PDB file of C-alpha atoms in Angstrom:
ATOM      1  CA  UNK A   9      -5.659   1.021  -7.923  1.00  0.00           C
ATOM      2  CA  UNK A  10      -6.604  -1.866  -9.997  1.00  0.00           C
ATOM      3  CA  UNK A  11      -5.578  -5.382 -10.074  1.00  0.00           C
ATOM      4  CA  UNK A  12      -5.929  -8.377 -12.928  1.00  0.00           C
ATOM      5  CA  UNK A  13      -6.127 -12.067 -11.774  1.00  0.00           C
ATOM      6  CA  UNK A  14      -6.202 -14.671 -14.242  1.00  0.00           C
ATOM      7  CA  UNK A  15      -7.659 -18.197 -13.393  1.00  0.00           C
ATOM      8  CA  UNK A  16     -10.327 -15.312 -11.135  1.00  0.00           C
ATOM      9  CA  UNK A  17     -13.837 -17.651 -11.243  1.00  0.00           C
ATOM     10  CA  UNK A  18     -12.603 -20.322  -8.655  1.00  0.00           C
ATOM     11  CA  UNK A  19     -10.244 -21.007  -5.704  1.00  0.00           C
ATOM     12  CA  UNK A  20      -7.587 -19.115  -4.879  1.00  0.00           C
ATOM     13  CA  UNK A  21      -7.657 -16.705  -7.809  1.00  0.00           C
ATOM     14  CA  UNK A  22     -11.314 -15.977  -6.965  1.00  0.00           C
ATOM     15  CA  UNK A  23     -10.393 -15.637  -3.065  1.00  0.00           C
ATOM     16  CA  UNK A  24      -7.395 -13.208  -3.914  1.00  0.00           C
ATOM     17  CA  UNK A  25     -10.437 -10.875  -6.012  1.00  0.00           C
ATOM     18  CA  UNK A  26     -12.332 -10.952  -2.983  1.00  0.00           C
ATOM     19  CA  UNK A  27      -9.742 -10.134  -0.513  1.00  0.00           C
ATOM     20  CA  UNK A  28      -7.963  -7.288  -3.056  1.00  0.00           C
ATOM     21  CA  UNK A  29     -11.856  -5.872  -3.599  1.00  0.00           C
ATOM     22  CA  UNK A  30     -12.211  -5.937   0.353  1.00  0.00           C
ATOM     23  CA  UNK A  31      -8.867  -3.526   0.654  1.00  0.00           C
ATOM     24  CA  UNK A  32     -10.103  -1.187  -2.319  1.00  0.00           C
ATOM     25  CA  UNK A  33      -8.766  -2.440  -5.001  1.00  0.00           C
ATOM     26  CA  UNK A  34     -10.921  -2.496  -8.802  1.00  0.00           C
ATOM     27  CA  UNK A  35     -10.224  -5.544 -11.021  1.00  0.00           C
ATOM     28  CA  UNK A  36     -10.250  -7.405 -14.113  1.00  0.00           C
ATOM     29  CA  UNK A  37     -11.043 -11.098 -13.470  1.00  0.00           C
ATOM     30  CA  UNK A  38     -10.155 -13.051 -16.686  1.00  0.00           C
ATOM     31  CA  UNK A  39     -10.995 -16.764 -16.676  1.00  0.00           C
ATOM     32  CA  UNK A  40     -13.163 -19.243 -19.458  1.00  0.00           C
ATOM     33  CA  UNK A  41     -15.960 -19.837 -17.446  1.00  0.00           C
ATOM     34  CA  UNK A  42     -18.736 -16.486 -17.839  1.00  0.00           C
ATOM     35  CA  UNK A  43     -21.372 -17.531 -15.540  1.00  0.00           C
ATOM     36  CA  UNK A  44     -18.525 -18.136 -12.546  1.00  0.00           C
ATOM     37  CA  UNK A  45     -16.893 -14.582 -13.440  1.00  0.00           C
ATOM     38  CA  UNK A  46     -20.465 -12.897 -13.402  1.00  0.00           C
ATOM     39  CA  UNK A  47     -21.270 -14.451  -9.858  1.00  0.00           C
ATOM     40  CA  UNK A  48     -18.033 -13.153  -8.591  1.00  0.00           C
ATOM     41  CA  UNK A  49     -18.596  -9.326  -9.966  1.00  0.00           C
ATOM     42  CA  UNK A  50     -22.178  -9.614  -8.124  1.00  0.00           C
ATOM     43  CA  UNK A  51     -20.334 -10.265  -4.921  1.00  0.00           C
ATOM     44  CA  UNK A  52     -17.705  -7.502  -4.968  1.00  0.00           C
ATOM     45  CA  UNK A  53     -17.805  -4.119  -4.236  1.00  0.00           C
ATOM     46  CA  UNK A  54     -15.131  -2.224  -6.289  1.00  0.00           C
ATOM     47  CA  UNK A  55     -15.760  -1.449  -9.981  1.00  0.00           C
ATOM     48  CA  UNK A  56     -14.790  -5.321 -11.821  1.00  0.00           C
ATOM     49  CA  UNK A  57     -14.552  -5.976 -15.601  1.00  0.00           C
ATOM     50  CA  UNK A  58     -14.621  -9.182 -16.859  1.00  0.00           C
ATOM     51  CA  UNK A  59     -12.758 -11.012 -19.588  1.00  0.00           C
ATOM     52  CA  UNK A  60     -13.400 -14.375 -20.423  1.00  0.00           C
ATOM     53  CA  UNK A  61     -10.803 -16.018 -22.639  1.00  0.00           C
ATOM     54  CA  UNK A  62      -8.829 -18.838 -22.486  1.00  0.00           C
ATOM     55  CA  UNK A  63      -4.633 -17.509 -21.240  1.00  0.00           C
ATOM     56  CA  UNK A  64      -3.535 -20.917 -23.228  1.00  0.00           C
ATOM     57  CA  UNK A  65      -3.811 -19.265 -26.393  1.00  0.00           C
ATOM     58  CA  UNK A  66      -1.281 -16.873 -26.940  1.00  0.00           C
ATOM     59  CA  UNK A  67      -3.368 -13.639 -29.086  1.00  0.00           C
ATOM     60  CA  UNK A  68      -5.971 -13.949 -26.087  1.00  0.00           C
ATOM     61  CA  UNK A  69      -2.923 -12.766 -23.798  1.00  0.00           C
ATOM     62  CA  UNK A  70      -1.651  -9.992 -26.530  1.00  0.00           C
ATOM     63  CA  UNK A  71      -4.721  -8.488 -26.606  1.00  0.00           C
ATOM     64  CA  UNK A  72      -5.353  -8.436 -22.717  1.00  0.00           C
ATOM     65  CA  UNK A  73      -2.648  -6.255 -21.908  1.00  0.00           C
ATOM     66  CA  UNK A  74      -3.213  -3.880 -25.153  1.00  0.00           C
ATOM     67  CA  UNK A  75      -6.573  -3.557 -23.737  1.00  0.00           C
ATOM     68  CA  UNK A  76      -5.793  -3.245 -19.671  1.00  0.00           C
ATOM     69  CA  UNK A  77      -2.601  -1.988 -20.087  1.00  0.00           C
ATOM     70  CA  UNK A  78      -2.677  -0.035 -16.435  1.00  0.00           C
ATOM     71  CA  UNK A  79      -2.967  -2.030 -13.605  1.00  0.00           C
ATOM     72  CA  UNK A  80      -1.128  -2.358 -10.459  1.00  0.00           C
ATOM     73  CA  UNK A  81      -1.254  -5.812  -9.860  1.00  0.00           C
ATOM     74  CA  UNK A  82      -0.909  -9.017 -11.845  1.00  0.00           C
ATOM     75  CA  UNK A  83      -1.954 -12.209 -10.356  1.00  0.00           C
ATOM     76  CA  UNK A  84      -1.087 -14.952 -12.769  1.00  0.00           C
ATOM     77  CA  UNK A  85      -3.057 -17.243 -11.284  1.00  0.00           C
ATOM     78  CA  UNK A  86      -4.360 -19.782 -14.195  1.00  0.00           C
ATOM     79  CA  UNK A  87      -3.080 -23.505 -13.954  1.00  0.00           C
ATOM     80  CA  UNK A  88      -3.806 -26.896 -13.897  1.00  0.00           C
ATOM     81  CA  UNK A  89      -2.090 -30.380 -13.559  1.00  0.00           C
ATOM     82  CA  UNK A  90      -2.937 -33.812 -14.406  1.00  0.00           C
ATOM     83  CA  UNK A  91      -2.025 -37.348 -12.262  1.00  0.00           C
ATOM     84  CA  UNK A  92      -0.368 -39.969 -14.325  1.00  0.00           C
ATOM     85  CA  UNK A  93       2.521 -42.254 -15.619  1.00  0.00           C
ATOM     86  CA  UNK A  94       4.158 -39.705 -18.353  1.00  0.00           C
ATOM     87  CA  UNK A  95       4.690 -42.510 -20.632  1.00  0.00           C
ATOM     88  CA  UNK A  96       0.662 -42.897 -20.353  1.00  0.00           C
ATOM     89  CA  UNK A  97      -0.691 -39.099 -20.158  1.00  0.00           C
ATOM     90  CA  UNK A  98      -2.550 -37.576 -23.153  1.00  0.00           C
ATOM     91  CA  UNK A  99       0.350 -35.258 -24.921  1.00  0.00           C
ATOM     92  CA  UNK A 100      -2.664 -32.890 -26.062  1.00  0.00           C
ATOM     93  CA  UNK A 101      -3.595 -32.581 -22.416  1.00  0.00           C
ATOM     94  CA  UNK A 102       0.941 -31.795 -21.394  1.00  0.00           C
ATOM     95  CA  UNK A 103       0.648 -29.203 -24.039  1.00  0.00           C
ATOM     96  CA  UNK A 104      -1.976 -27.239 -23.385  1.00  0.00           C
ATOM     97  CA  UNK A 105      -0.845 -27.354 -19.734  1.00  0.00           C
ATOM     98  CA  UNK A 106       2.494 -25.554 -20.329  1.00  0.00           C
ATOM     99  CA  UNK A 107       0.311 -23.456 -22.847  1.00  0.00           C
ATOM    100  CA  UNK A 108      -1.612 -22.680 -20.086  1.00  0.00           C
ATOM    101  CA  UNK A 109       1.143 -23.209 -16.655  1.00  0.00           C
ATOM    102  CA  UNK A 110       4.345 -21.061 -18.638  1.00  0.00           C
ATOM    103  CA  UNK A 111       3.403 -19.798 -21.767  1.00  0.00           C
ATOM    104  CA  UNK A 112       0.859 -17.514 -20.600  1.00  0.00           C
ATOM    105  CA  UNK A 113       2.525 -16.730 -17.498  1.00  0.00           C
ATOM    106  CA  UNK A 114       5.858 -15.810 -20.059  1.00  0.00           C
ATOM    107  CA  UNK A 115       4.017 -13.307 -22.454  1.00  0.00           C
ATOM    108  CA  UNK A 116       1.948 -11.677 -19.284  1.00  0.00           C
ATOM    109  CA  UNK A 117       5.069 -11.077 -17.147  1.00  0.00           C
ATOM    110  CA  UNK A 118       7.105  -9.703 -19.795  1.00  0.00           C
ATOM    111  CA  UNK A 119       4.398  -7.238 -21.245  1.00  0.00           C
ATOM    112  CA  UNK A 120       3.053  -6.175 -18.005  1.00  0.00           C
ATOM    113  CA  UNK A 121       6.439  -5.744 -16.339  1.00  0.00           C
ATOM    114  CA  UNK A 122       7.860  -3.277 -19.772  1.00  0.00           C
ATOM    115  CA  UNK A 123       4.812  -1.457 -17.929  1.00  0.00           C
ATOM    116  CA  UNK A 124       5.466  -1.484 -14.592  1.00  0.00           C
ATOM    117  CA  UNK A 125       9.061  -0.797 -15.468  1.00  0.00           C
ATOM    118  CA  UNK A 126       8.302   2.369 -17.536  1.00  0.00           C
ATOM    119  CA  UNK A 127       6.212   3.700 -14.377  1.00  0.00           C
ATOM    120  CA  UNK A 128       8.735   2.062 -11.779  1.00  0.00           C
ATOM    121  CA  UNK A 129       5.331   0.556  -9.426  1.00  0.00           C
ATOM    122  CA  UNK A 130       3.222  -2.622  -9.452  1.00  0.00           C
ATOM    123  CA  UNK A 131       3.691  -6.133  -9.039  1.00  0.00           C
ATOM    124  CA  UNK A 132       3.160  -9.228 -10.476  1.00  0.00           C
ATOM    125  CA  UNK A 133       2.711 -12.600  -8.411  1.00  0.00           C
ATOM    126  CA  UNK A 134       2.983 -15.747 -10.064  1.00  0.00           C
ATOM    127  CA  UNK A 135       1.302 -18.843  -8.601  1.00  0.00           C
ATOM    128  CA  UNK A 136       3.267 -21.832  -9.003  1.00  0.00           C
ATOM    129  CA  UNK A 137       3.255 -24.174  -6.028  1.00  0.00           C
ATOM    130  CA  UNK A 138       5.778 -26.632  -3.858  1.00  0.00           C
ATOM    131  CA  UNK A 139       6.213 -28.534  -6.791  1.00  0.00           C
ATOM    132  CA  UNK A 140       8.069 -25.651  -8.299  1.00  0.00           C
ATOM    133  CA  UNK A 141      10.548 -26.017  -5.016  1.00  0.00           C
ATOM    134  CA  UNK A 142      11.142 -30.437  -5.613  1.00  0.00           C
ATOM    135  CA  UNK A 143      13.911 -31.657  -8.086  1.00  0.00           C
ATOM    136  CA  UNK A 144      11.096 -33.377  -9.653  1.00  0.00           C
ATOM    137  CA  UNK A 145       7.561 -34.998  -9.689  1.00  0.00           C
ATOM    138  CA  UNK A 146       7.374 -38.495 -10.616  1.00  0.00           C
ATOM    139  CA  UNK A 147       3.207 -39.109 -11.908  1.00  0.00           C
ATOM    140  CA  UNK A 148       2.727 -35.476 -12.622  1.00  0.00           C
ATOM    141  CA  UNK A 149       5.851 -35.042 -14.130  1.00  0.00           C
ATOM    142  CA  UNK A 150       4.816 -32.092 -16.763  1.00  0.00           C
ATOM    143  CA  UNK A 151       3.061 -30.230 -13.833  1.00  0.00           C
ATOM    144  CA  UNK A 152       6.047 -29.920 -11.506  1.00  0.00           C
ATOM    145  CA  UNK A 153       7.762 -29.360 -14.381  1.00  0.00           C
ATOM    146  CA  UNK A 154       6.263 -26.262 -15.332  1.00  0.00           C
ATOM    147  CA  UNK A 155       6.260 -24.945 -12.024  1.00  0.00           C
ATOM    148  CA  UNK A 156       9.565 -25.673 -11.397  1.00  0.00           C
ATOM    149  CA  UNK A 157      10.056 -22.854 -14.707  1.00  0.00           C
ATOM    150  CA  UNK A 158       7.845 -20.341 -12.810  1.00  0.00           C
ATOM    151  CA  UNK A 159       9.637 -20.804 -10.083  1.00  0.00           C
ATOM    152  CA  UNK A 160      13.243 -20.123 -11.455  1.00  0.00           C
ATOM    153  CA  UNK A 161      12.383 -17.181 -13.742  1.00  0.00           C
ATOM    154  CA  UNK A 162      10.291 -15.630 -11.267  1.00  0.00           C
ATOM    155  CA  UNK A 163      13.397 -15.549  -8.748  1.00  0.00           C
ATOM    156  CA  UNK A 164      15.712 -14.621 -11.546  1.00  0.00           C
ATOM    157  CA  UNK A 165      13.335 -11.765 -12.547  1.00  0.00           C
ATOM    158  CA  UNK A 166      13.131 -10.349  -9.048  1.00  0.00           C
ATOM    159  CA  UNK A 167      17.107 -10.249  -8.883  1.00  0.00           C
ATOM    160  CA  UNK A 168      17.164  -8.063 -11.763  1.00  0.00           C
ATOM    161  CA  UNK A 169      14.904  -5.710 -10.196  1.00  0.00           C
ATOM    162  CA  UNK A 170      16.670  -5.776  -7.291  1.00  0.00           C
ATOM    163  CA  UNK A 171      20.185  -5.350  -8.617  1.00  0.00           C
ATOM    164  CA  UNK A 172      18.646  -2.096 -10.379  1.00  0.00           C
ATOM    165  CA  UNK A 173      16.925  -0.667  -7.703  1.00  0.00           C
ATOM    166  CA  UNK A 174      13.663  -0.564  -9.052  1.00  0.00           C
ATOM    167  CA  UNK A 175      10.005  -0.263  -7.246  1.00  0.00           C
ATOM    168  CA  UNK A 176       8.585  -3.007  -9.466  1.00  0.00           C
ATOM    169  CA  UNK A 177       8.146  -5.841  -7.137  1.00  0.00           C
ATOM    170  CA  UNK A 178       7.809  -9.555  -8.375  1.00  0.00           C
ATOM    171  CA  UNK A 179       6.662 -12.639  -6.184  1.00  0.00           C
ATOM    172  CA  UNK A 180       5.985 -16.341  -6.690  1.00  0.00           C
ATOM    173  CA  UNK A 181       3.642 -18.062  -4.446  1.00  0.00           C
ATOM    174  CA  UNK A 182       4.294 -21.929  -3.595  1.00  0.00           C
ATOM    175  CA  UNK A 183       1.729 -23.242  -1.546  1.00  0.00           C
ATOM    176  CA  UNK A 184       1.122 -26.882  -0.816  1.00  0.00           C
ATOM    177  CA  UNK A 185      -2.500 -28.470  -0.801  1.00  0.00           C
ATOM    178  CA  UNK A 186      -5.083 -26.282  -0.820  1.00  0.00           C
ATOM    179  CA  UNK A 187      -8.952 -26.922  -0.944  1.00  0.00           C
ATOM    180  CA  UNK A 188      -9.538 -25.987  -4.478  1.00  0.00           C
ATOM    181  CA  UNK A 189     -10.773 -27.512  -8.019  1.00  0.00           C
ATOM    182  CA  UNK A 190      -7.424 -28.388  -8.440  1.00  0.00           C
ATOM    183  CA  UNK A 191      -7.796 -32.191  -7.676  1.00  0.00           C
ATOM    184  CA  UNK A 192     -10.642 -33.215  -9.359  1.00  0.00           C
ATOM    185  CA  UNK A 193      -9.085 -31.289 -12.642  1.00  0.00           C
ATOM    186  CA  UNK A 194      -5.744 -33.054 -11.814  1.00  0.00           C
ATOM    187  CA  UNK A 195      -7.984 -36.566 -10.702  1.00  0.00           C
ATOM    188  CA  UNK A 196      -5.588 -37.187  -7.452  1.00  0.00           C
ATOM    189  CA  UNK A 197      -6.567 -36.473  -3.502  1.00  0.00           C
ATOM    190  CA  UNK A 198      -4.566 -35.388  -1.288  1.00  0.00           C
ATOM    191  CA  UNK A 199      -3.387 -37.363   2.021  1.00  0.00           C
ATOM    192  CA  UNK A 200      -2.241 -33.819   3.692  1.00  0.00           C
ATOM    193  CA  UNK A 201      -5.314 -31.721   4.991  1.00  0.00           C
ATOM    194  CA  UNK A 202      -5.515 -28.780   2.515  1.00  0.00           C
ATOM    195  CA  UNK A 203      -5.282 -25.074   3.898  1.00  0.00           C
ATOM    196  CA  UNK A 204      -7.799 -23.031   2.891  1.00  0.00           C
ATOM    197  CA  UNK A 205      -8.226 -20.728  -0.177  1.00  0.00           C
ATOM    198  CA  UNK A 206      -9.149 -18.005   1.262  1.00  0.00           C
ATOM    199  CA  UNK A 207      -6.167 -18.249   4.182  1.00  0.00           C
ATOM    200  CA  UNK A 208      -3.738 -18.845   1.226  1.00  0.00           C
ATOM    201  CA  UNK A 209      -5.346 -15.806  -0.782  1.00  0.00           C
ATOM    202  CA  UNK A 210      -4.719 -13.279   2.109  1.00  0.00           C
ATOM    203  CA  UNK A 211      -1.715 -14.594   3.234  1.00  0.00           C
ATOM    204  CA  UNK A 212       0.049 -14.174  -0.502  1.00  0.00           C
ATOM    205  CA  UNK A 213      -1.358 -11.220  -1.474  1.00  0.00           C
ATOM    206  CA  UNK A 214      -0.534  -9.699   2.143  1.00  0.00           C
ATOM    207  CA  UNK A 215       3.149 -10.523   1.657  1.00  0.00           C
ATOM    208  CA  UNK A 216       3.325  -9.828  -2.236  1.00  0.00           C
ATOM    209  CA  UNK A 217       2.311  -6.216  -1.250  1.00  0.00           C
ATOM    210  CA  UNK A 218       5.181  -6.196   1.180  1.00  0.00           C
ATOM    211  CA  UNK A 219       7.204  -7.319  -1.527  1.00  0.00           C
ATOM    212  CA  UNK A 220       7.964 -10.950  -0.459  1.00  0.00           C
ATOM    213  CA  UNK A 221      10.055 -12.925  -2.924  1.00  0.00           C
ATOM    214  CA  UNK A 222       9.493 -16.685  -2.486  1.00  0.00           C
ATOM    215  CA  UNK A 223       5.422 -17.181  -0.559  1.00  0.00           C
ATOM    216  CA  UNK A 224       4.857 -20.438   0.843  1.00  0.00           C
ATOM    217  CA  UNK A 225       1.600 -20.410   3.362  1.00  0.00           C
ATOM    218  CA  UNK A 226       1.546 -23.150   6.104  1.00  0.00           C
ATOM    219  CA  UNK A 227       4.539 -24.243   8.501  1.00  0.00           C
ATOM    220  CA  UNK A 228       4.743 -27.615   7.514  1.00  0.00           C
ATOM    221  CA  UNK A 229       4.893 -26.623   3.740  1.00  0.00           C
ATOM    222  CA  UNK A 230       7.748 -24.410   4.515  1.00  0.00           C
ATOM    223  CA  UNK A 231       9.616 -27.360   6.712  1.00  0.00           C
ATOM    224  CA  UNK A 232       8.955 -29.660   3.472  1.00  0.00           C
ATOM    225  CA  UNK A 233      10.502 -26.931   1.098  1.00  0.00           C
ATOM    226  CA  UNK A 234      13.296 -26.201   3.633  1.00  0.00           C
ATOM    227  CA  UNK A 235      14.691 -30.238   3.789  1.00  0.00           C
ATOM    228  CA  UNK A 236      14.497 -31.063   0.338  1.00  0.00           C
ATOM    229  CA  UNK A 237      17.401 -28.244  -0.173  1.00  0.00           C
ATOM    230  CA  UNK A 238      19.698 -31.057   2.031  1.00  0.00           C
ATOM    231  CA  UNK A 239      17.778 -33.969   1.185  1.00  0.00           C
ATOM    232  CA  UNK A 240      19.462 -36.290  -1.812  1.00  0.00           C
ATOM    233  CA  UNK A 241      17.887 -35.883  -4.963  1.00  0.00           C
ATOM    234  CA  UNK A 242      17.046 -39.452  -5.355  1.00  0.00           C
ATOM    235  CA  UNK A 243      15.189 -39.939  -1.664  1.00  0.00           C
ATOM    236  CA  UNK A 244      13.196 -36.850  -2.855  1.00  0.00           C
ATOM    237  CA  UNK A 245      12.110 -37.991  -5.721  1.00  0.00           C
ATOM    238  CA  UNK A 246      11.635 -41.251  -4.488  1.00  0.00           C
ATOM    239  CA  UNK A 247       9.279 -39.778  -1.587  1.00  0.00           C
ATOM    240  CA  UNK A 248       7.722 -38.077  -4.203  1.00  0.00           C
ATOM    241  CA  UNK A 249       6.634 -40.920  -5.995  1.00  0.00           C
ATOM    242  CA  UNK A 250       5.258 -42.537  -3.119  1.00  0.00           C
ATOM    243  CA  UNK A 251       3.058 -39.380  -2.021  1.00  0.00           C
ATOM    244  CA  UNK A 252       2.023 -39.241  -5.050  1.00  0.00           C
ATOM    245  CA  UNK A 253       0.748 -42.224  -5.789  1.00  0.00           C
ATOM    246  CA  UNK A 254      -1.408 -42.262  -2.479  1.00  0.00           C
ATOM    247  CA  UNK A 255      -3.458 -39.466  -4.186  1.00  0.00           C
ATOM    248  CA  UNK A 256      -4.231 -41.886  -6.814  1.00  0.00           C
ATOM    249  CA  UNK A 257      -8.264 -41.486  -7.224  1.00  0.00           C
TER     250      UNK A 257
END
């Protein structure tokens, strides 16, 4: 059984290696950063190839799945987000973000799950977060943005496969804080305490093997996702704002 995870030299993508090398699992941990990928493979048992390449650019993610075309798991793990006024944020930076936060995550899911389809087995889980589950993020606009897109066609996806009866199991995982690199990439800190990576890395990979739809780790993550569904748009938003800019660094 083999597994890829993108975004694999750091947080919860390299926690989710660790964990899926613990249960038996061989991988393919693809991320930019060499030296981080290397330390991992010393660290982990099952066989592990490496790929370093950047997901944002859109021939990096072609030839990935031409040249790993069987695995049993994809972990589109990859992301980033950045704090600020939208009319204020560096366009380059929005760009290469939904390059990076929905392109990559479009062209992987659709190849590997042709795959998986052709077989009927695997699945894919998609991280997006709780900002995928809010009407909106006001000062990281483009970031909840793009999960709110992972989000959608991840659930949409998963209906198909449902509605057909197929083995092929899809998942998006929507945590809340979590003790990564994330914040000093995205320049904000966070006023709730963070769970852990590695909690959040068992915990989603433990219920995308059971073949969990919508993942959200931590009970008070879940109540958050669970009121904004009755919660006026506006209020939300407006909370939003105001938890957001308490992160400001």
């Amino acid at each position: 059984m083999k597994a890829l995870i993108t975004g694999a030299s750091s947080g919860i993508g390299r926690d989710m290696a660790r964990y899926l090398s613990s249960i038996g699992y061989d991988l393919v941990i693809v991320a930019r950063r060499e030296n981080l990928l290397e330390e991992l493979k010393n660290d982990l048992k099952t066989n592990v190839e490496i790929e370093c390449m950047d997901v944002s650019i859109e021939e990096n993610c072609k030839k990935l799945v031409e040249k790993h075309s069987d695995i049993d798991i994809l972990i589109n793990n990859a992301g980033f987000g950045k704090f600020g006024e939208f009319v204020n944020t560096d366009i380059n930076d929005e760009i290469n973000m939904i390059n990076t936060n929905i392109v990559a995550v479009q062209i992987l899911t659709k190849l590997y799950l042709k795959i998986m389809c052709e077989k009927n087995r695997g699945h894919i889980l998609n991280v997006a977060s709780i900002a995928g589950l809010l009407p909106g993020g006001p000062l990281m606009s483009t970031y909840y943005a793009t999960k709110s897109y992972i989000v959608s066609m991840t659930r949409s996806i998963s209906e198909e496969l449902k509605i057909k009866n197929s083995a092929v199991k899809i998942s998006v995982l929507c945590p809340g804080p979590v003790n990564t690199n994330f914040n000093n990439v995205a320049n904000v800190k966070f006023s709730l305490r963070g769970l852990s990576s590695e909690y959040v890395a068992k915990y989603s990979v433990d219920k995308m093997l059971k073949g969990k739809r919508t993942i959200i780790p931590g009970f008070s993550i879940k109540a958050l996702a669970f009121i904004s569904k009755f919660s006026p748009t506006n209020i939300v938003l407006y909370m939003t704002y105001k938890r957001q800019k308490a992160k400001e660094k």
